[in-house]
Short mmCIF file of C-alpha atoms and ligand atoms in Angstrom, two decimals:
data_model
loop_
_atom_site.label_atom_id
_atom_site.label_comp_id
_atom_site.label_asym_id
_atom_site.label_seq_id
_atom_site.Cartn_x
_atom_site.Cartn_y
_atom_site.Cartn_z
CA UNK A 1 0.00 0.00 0.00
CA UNK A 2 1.11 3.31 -0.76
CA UNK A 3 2.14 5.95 2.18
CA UNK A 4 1.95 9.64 1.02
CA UNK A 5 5.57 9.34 1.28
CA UNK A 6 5.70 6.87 -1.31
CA UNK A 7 4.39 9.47 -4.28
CA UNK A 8 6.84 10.99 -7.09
CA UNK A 9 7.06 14.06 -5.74
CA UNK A 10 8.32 15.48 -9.03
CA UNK A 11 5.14 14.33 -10.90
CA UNK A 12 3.56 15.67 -8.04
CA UNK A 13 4.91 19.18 -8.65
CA UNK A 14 4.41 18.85 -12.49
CA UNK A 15 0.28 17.64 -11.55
CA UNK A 16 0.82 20.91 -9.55
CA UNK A 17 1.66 23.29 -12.19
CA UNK A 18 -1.06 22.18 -14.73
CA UNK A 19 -3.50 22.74 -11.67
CA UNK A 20 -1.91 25.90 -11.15
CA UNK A 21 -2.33 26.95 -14.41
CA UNK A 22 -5.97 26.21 -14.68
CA UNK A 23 -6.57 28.02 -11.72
CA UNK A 24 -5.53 31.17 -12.84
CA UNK A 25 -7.49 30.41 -16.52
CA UNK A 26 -10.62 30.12 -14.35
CA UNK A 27 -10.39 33.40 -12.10
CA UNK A 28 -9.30 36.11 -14.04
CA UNK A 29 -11.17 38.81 -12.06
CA UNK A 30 -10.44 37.09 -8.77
CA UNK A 31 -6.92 37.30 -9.42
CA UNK A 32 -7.48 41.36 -10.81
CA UNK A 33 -9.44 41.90 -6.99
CA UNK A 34 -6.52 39.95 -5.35
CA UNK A 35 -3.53 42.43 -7.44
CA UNK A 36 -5.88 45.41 -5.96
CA UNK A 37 -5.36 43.65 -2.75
CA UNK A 38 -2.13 44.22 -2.53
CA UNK A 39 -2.61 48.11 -2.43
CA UNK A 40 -3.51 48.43 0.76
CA UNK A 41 -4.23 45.20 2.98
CA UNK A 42 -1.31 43.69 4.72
CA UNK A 43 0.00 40.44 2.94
CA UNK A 44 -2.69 41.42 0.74
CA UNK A 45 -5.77 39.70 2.51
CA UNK A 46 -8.58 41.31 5.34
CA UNK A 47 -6.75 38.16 7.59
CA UNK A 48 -3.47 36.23 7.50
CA UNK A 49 -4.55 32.56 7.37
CA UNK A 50 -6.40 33.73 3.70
CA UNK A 51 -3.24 33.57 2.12
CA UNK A 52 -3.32 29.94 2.99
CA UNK A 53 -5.47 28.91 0.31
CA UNK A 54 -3.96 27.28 -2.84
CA UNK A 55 -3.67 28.78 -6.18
CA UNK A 56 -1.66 31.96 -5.70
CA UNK A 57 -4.81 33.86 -4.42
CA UNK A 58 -7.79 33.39 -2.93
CA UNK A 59 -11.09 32.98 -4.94
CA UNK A 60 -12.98 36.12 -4.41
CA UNK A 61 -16.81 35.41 -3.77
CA UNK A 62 -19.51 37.29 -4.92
CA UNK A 63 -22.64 35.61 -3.35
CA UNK A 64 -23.14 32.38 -1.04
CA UNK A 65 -26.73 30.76 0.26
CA UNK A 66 -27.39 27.57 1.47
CA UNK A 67 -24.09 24.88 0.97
CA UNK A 68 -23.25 26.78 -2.45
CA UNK A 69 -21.64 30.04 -3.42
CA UNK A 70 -20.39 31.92 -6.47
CA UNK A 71 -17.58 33.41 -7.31
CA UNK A 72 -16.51 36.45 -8.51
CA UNK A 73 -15.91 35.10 -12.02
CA UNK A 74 -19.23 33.36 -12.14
CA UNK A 75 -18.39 29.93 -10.62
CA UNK A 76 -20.46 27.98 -8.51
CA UNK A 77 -18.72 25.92 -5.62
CA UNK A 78 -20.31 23.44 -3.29
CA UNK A 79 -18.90 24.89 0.06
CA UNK A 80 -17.42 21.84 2.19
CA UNK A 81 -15.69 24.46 4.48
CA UNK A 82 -18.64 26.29 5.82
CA UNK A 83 -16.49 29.15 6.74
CA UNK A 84 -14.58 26.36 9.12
CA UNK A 85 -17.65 25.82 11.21
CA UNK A 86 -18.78 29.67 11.22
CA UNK A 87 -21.40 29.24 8.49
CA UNK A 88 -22.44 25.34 9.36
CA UNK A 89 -25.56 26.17 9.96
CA UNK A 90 -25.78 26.97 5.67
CA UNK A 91 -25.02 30.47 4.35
CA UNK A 92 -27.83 33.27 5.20
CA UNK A 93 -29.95 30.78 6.83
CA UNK A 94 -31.90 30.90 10.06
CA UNK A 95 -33.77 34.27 9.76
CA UNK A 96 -30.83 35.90 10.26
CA UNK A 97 -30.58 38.85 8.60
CA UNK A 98 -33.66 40.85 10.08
CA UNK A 99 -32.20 39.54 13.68
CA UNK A 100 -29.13 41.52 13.18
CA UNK A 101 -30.74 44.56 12.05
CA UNK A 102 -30.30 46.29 15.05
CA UNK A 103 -27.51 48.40 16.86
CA UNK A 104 -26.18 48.15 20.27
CA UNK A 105 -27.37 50.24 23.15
CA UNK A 106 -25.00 48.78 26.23
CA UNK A 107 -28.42 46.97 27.51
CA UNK A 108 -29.77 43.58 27.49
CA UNK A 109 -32.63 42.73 25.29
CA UNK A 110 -35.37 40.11 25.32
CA UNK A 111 -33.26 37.70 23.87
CA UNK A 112 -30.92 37.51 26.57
CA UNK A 113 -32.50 35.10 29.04
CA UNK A 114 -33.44 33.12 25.87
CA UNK A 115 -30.27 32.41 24.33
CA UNK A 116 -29.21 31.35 28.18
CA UNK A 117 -31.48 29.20 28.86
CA UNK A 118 -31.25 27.21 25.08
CA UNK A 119 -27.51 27.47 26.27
CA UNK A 120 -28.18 25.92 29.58
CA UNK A 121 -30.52 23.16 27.91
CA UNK A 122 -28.07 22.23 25.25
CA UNK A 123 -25.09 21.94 27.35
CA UNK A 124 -25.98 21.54 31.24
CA UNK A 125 -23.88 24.43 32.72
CA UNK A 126 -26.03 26.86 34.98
CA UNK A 127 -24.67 30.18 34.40
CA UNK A 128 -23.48 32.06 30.70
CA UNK A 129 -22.12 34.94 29.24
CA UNK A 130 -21.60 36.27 25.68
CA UNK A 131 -18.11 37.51 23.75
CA UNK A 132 -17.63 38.36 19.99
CA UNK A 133 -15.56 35.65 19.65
CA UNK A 134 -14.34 31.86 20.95
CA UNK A 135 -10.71 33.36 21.65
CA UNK A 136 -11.99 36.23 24.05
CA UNK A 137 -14.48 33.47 25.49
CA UNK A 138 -11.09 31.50 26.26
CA UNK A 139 -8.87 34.15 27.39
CA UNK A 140 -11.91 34.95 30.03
CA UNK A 141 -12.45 31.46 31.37
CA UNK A 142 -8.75 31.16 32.31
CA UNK A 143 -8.55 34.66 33.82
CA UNK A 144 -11.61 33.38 35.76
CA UNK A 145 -9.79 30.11 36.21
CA UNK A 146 -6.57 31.76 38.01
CA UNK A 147 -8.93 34.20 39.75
CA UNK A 148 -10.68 30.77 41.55
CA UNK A 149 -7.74 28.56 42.06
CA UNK A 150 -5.21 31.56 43.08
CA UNK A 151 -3.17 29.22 40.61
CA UNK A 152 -0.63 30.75 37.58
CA UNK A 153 -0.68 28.14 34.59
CA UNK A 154 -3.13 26.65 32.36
CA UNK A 155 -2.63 23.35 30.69
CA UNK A 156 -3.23 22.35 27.14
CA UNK A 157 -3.62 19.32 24.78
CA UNK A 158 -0.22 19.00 22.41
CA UNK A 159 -1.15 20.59 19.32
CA UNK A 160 -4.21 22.33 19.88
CA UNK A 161 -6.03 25.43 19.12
CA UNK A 162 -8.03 27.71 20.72
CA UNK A 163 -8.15 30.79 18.86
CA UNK A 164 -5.37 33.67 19.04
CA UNK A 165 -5.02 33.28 23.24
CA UNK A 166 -1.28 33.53 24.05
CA UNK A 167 -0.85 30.80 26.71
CA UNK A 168 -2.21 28.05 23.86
CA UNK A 169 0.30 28.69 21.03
CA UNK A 170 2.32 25.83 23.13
CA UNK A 171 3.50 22.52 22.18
CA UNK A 172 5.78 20.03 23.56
CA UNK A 173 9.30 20.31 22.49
CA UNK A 174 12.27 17.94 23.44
CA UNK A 175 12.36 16.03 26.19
CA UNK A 176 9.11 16.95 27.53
CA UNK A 177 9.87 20.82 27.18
CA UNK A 178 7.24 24.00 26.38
CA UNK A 179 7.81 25.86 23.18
CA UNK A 180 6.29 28.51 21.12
CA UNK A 181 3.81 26.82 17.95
CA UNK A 182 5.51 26.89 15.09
CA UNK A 183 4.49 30.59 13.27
CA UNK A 184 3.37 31.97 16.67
CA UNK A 185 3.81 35.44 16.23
CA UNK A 186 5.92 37.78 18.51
CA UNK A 187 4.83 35.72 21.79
CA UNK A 188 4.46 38.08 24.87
CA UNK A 189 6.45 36.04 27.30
CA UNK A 190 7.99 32.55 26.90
CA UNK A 191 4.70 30.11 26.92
CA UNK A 192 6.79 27.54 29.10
CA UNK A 193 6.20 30.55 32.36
CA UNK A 194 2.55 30.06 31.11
CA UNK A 195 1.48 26.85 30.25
CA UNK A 196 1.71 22.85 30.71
CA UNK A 197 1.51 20.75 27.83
CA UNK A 198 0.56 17.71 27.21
CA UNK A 199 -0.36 14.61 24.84
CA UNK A 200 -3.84 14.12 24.01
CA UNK A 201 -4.73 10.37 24.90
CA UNK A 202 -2.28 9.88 27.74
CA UNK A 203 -3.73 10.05 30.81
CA UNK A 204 -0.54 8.94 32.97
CA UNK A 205 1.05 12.45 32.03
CA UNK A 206 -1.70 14.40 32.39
CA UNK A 207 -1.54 12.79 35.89
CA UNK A 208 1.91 13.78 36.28
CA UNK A 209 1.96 17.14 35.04
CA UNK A 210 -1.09 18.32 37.45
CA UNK A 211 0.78 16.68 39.94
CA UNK A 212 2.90 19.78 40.51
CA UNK A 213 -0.19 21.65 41.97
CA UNK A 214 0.21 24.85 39.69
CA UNK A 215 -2.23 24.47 36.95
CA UNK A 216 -5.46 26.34 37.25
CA UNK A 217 -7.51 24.96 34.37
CA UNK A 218 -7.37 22.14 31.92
CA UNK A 219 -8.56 23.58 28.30
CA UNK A 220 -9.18 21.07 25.74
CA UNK A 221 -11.35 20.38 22.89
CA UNK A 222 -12.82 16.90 23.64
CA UNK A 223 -11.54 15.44 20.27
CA UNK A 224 -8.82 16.96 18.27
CA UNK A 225 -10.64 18.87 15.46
CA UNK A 226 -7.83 21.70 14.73
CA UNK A 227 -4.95 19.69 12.95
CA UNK A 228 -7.60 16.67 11.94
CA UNK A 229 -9.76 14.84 13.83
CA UNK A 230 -8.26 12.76 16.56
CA UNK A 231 -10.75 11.13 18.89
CA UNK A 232 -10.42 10.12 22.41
CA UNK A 233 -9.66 6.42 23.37
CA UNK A 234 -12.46 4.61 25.02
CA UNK A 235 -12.27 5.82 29.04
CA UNK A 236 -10.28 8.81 28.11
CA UNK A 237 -12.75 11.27 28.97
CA UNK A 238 -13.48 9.59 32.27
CA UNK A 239 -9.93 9.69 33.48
CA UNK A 240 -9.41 13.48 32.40
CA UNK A 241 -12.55 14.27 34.59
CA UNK A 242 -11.34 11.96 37.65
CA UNK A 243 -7.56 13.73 37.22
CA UNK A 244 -8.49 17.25 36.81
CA UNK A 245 -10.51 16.78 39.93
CA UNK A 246 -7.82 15.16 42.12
CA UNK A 247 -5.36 17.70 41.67
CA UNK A 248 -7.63 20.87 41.90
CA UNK A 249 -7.74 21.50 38.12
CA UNK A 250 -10.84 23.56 36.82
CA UNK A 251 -11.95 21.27 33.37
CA UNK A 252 -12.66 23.43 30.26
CA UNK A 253 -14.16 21.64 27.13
CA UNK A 254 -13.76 23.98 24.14
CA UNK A 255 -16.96 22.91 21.67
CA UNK A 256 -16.37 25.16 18.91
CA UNK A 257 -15.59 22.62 16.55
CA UNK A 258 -17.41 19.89 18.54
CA UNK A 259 -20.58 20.94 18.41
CA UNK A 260 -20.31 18.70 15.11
CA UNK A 261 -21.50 16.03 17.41
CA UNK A 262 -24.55 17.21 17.90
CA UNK A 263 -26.84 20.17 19.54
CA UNK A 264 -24.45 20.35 23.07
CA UNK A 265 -21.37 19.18 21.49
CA UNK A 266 -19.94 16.27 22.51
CA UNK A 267 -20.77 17.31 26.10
CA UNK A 268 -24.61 16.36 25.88
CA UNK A 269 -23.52 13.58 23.14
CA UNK A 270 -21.09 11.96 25.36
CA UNK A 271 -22.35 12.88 28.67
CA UNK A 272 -19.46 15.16 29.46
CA UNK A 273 -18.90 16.97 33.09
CA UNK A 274 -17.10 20.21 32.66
CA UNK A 275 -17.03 22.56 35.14
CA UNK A 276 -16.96 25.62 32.33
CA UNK A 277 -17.46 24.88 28.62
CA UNK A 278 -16.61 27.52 25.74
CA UNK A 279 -19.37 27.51 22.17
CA UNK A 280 -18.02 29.41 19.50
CA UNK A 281 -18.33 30.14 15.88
CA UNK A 282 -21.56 28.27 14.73
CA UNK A 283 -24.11 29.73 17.24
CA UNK A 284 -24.27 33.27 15.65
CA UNK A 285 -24.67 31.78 11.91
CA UNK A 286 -21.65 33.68 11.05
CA UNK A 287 -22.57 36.37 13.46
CA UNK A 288 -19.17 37.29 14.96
CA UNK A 289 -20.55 35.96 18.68
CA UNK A 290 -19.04 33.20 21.47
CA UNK A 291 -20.16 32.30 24.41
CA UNK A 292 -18.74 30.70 27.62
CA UNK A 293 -20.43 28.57 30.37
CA UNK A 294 -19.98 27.65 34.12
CA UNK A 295 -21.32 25.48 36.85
CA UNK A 296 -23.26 27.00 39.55
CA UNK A 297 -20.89 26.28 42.35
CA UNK A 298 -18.30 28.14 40.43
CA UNK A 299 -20.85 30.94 39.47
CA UNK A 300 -21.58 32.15 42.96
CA UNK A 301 -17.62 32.57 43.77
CA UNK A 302 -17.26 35.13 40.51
CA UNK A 303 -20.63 36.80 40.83
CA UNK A 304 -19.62 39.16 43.64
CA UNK A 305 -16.57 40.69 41.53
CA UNK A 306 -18.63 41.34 38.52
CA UNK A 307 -21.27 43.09 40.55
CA UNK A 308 -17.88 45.38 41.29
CA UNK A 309 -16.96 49.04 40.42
CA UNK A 310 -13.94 47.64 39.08
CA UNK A 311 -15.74 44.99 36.28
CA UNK A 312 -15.46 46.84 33.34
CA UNK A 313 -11.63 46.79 33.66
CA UNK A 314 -11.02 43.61 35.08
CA UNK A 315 -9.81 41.72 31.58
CA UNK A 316 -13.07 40.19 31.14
CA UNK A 317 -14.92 42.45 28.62
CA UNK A 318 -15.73 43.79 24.83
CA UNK A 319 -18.13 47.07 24.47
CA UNK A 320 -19.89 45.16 21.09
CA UNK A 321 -20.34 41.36 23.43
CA UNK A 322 -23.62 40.37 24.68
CA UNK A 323 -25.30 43.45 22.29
CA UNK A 324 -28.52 42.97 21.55
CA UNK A 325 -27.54 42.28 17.80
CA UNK A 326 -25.67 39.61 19.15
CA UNK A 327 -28.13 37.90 21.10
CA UNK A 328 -30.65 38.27 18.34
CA UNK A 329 -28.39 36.11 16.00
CA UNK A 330 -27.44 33.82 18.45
CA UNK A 331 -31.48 33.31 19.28
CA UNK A 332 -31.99 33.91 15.23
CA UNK A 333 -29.58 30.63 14.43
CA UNK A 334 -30.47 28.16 17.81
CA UNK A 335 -34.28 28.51 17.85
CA UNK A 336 -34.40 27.11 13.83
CA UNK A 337 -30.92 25.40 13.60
CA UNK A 338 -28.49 22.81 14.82
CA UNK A 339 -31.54 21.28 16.50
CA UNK A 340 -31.78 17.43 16.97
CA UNK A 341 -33.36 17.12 13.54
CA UNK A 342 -30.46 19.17 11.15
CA UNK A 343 -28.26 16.59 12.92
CA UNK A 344 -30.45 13.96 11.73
CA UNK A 345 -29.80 15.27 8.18
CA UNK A 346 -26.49 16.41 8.65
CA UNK A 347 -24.57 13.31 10.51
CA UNK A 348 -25.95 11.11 8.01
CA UNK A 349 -24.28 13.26 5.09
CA UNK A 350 -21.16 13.06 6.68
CA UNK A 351 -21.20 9.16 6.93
CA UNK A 352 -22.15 8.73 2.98
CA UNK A 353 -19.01 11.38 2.45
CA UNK A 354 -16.63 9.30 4.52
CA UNK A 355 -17.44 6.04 3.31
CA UNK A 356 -17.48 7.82 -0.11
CA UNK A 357 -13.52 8.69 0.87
CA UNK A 358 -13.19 5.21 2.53
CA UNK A 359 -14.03 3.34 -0.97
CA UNK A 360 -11.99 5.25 -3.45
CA UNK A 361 -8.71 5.11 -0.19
CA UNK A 362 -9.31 1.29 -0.77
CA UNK A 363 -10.13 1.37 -4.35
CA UNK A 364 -6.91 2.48 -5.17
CA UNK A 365 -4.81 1.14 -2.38
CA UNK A 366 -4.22 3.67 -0.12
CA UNK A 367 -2.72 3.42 3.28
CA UNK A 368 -4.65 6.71 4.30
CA UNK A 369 -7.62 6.93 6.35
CA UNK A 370 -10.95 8.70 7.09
CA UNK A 371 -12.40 10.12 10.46
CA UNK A 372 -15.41 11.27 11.39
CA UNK A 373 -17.39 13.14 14.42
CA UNK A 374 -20.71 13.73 13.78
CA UNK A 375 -21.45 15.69 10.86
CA UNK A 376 -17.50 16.47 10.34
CA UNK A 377 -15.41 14.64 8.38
CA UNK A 378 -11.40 14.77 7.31
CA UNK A 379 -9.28 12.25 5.62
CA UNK A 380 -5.50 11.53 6.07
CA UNK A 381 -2.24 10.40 4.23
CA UNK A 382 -1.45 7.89 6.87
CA UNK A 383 -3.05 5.68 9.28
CA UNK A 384 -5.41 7.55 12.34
CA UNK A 385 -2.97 9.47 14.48
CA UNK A 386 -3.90 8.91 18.25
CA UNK A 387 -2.56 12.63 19.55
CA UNK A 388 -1.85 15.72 18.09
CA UNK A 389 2.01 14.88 17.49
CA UNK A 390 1.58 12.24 15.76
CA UNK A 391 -0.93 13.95 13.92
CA UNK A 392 1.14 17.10 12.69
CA UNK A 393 3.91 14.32 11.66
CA UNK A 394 1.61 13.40 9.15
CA UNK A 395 0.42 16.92 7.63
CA UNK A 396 2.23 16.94 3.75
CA UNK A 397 1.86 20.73 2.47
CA UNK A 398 2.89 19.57 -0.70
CA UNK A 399 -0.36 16.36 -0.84
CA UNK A 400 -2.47 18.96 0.74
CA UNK A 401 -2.22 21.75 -1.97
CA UNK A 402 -2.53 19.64 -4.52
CA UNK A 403 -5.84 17.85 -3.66
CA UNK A 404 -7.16 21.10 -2.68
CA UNK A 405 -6.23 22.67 -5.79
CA UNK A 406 -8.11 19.43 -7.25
CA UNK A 407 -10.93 20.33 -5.49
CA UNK A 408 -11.41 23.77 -6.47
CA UNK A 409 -11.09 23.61 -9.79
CA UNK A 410 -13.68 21.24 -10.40
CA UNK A 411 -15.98 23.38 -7.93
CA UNK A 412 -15.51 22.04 -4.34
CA UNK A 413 -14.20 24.19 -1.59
CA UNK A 414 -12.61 22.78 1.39
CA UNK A 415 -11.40 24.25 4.36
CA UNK A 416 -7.76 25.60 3.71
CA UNK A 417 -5.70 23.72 7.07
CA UNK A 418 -6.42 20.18 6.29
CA UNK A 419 -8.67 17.90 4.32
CA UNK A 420 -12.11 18.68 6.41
CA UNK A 421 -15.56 18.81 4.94
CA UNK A 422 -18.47 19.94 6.93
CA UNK A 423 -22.23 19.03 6.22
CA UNK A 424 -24.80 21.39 7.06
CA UNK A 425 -28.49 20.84 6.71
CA UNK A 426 -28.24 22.58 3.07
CA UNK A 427 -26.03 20.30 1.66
CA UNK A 428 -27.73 17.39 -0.78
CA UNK A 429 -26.39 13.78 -1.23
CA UNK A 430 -25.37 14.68 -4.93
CA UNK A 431 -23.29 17.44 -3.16
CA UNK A 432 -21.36 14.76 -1.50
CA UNK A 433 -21.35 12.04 -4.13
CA UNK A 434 -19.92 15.22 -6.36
CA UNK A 435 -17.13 15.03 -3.64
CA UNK A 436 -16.78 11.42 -3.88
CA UNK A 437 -16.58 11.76 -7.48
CA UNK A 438 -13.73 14.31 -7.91
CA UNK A 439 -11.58 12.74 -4.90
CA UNK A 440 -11.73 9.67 -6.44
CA UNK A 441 -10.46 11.28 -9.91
CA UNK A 442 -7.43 12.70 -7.75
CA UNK A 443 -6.41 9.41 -6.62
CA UNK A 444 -6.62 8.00 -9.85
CA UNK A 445 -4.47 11.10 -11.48
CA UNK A 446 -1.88 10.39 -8.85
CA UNK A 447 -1.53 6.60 -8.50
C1 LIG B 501 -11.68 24.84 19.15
C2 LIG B 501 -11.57 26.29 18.80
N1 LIG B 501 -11.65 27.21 19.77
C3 LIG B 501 -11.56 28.52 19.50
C4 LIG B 501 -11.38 28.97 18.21
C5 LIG B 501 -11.26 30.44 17.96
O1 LIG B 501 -12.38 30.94 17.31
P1 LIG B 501 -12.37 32.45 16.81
O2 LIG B 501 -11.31 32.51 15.77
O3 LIG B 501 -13.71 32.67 16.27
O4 LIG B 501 -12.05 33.30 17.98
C6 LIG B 501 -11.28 28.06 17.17
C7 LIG B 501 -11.08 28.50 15.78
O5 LIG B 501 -10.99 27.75 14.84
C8 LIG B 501 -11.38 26.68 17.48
O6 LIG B 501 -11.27 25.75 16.52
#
């Protein structure tokens, strides 16, 4: 069976050019928008991680609805990125866009008490609050974490992400050591002063490295979603609770990526016990909103400060969070999506695209694999990594740019950091077998 490792890379390049070429055939305004780019955006782009997608430039779109959108030079794309969970719910969906017609006046609406208690329903926790985004909702539960345990460091899973918060651009380096992510931009202090790190999946060094009594909060997505999918060994989840709890250590399940496994993440799906869980992305249908949850016991100990003079400066903030625009779209997108029966719709999709994946991997004898968690799905050149290591081991830039490439030319958009595809409630079966179609051409090109 072939590894990735195994391909001609030099036909590989040459496969590359031709796609390359085609590209640029197919998007001749796009690539005229991305030259007037350059002007006056830095790197060219409204964010960094768009220069990330393949083909020189990005595609420039002109409209999106449902799982589709068009480009600027006219084509259509089935969207399997769904703006990396922000837009899973399908593009302009939900009612949306007379929810958000509204400003912000610094005071709670009517929606407010809704959105909590679908919050509260969906995911168990007793008490909520509202950010613009799942990296502020993350820099504010460990604040509040340190605040509660009077401890300094947080710990994280090897190779995670949780948005742009400083103390999580860690990974292990030799011998067990802390070092800045690869890329991690200008870090404020060295993240080994900060942060613990370890694997996800081991459960004897999680032991050991709470064992030192400094770490204030666990944060961890409860499978690996951010450099592939990596799920958690049977029991894993069990231990984590029964550790973090021994040695004092506040447990903070990150869903923004897991909600994939249904409408409370993988907390409600696999009976999860977090003391504070972070929801990002998804819930505002695109809606720049987060959220962040906590038990009551640890609700009544913060309460008292936030009642304070002080609150509005105590690092736990943003004037445009919790406005009533904000709570309109998150009420606008949970009261008519990502309900029990889009996942009905959606999982299913995601199941006919992985076996879809599965059959051409073993049609053309593949050693690469497929993984799924609920209605997310993401294949790899190798066998299923177990952690997050093991899992960036097996990223190839060089396979990855060319089947994304692939992709987008013949009208399928993935998501630009690995080989995910996400099924909302818009997309069709023929949508998917599309997918399976064009994936399988790839292999075939390349074996
Ligand atoms: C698990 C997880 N948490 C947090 C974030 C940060 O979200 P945002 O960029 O919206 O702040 C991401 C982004 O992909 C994520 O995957």
């Amino acid at each position: 069976m072939n590894r990735a490792a195994d391909f001609d890379r030099e036909r590989l390049s040459d496969l590359m050019a031709v796609e390359e070429r085609r590209f640029l055939e197919l998007h001749p305004r796009s690539a005229e928008l991305a030259e007037s780019g350059r002007r006056h955006l830095l790197a060219g782009v409204p964010m960094p991680w768009m220069t990330r997608w393949p083909g020189g430039f990005p595609v420039h779109v002109a409209e999106a609805s449902g799982a589709r959108f068009v480009d600027v030079d006219g084509i259509e794309y089935v969207d399997f990125c769904m703006g990396d969970t922000g837009a899973m719910t399908g593009h302009g969906g939900g009612g949306l866009d007379a929810a958000v017609a509204r400003s912000t006046t610094m005071l709670p609406s009517e929606d407010a008490s809704w959105v909590a208690d679908e919050l509260h329903r969906r995911f168990g926790l007793a008490k909520w609050q509202l950010t613009t985004s799942a990296t502020d909702a993350n820099r504010f539960v460990l604040r509040f974490a340190r605040h509660l345990t009077g401890r300094p460091k947080i710990a994280v899973i090897d190779w995670c992400y949780h948005g742009t918060v400083d103390e999580t651009l860690a990974i292990l380096g030799p011998a067990g050591s802390v070092i800045s992510r690869p890329g991690a931009i200008g870090p404020q202090v060295d993240p080994a002063t900060t942060t613990t790190v370890v694997p996800f999946n081991d459960v004897d060094a999680l032991d050991a490295a709470l064992a030192h009594g400094d770490v204030a909060a666990l944060l961890m997505e409860p499978a690996l979603t951010n450099i592939g999918i990596v799920l958690p060994r049977s029991g894993y989840h069990d231990a984590v609770r029964e550790i973090t709890r021994r040695h004092g250590v506040l447990l903070v399940v990150d869903e923004t990526h897991t909600i994939s496994a249904g409408p409370g993440g993988c907390t409600q799906a696999w009976g999860l016990d977090p003391d504070m869980v972070v929801m990002g992305k998804p819930i505002g249908g695109g809606f720049p909103v987060a959220t962040y949850g906590m038990t009551e016991e640890l609700a009544v100990t913060l309460e008292p400060i936030l009642h304070g003079h002080e609150a509005d400066v105590g690092g736990v903030g943003g004037t445009l969070a919790g406005s009533a625009m904000a709570t309109a779209a998150i009420r606008a997108t949970l009261s008519t999506t990502l309900l029990e029966a889009d996942y009905e719709r959606m999982i299913p999709l995601a199941t006919r695209w992985a076996e879809g994946v599965a059959g051409a991997i073993e049609e053309h004898t593949l050693a690469w694999s497929v993984q799924q968690l609920g209605c997310r799905a993401e294949y790899w050149f190798c066998p299923l990594p177990v952690n997050g290591a093991d899992a960036a081991a097996a990223v190839d830039d060089q396979l990855d740019a060319f089947m994304h490439l692939w992709a987008l030319n013949r009208g399928i958009l993935m998501t630009p950091f690995h080989n995910m595809a996400l099924l909302s409630p818009a997309h069709t079966e023929a949508d998917v077998d599309r997918h399976t179609e064009v994936f399988d051409a790839a292999l075939a090109t390349l074996t």
